Coordinates of C-alpha atoms in Angstrom, one line a residue:
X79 CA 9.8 -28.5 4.9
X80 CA 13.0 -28.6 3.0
X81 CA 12.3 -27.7 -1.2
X82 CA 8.9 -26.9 -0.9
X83 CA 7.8 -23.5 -2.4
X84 CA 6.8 -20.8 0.1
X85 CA 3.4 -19.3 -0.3
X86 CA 4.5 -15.8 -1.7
X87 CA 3.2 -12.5 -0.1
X88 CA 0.8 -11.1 -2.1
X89 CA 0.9 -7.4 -2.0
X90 CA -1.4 -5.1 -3.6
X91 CA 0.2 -1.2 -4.2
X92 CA -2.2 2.4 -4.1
X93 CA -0.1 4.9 -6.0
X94 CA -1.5 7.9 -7.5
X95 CA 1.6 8.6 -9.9
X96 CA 1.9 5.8 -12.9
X97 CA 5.6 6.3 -13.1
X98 CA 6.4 4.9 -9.6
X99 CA 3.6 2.5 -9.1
X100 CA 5.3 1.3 -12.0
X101 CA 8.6 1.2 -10.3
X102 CA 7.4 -0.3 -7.1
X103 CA 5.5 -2.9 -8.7
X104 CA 9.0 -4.0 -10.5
X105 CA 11.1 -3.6 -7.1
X106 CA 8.5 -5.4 -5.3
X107 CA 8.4 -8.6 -7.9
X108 CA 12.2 -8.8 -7.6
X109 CA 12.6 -9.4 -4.1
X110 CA 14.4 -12.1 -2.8
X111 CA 11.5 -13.3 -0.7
X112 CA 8.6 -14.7 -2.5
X113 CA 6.2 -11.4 -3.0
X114 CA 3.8 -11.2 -6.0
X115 CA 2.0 -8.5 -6.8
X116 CA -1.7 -9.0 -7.1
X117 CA -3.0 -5.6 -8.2
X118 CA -2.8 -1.8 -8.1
X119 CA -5.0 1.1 -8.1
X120 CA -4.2 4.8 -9.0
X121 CA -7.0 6.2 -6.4
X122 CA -8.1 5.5 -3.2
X123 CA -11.4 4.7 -3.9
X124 CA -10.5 2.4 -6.9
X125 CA -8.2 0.1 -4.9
X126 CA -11.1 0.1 -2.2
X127 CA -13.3 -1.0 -4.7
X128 CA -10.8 -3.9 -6.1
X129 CA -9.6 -4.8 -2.4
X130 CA -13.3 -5.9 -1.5
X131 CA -12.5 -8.4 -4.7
X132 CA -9.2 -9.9 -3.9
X133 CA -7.2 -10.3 -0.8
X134 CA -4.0 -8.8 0.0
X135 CA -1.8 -10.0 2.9
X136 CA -0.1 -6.2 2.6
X137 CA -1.3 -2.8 1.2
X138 CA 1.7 0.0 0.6
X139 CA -0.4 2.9 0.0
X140 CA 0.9 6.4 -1.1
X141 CA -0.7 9.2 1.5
X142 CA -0.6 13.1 0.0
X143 CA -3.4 14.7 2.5
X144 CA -3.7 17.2 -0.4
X145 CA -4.3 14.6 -3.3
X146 CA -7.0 12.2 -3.7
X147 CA -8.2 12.6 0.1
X148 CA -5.8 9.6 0.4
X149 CA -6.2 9.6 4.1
X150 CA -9.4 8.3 4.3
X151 CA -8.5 5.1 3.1
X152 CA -6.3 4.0 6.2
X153 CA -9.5 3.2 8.7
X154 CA -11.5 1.9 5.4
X155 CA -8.8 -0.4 5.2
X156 CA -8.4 -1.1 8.4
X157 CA -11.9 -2.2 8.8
X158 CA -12.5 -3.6 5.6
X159 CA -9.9 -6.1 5.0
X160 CA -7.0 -8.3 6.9
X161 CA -4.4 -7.0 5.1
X162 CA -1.5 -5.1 6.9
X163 CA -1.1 -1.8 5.6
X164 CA 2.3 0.5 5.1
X165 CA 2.1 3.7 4.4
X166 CA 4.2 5.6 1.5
X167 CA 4.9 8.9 1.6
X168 CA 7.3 11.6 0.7
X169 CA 5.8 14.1 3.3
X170 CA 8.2 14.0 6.2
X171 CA 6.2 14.9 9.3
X172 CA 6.4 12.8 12.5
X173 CA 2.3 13.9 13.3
X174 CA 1.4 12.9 10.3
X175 CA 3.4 9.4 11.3
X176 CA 1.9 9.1 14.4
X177 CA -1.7 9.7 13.1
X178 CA -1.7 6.9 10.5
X179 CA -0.5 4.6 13.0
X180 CA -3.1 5.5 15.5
X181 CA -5.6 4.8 12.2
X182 CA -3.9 1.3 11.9
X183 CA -1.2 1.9 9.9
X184 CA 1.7 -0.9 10.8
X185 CA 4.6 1.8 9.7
X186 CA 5.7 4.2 7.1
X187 CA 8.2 4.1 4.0
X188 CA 9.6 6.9 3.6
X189 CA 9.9 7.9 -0.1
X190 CA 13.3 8.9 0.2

């Protein structure tokens, strides 16, 4: 339909470090595509906890193995809600690629 308003993306963000959930949230709420941001969480298990409250057509969530046991929120999310998930990381490591794919993952943005 020509002039109607496209339902917006709603995209919810899991980002351990303030400063660049910060940033992502702002790059995300000026894209060029309709894409609102309709939460975040600094832990795992808090945006676990808030994702079972809203729905979110995409998750971006930061993975650090070494922080936050961040990995064990790909097959909770997987199972738990609809929502495609990406993966954010600055850990470049094809296996650890692969393996959060083979949890679900639908890719990986690469920090960098």
């Amino acid at each position: 339909m020509s002039g109607s308003n496209p339902v917006p993306i709603r995209v919810f963000i899991v980002e351990n470090h303030r400063i660049i959930l910060w940033g992502l949230e702002k790059l995300v709420s000026t894209a060029s595509r309709p894409i609102q941001v309709i939460g975040s969480a600094p832990t795992s298990d808090e945006g676990l906890k808030l994702l079972k409250e809203i729905t979110a057509d995409v998750v971006l969530v930061d993975i650090d193995p070494d922080i936050d046991n961040s990995m064990k929120i790909i097959p909770d999310l997987v199972a738990d809600t609809q929502a495609r998930l990406l993966v954010f990381t600055g850990i470049h490591d094809p296996a650890l690629y692969e393996k959060v794919v083979l949890q679900g993952a639908m890719g990986v943005v690469d920090k960098t």
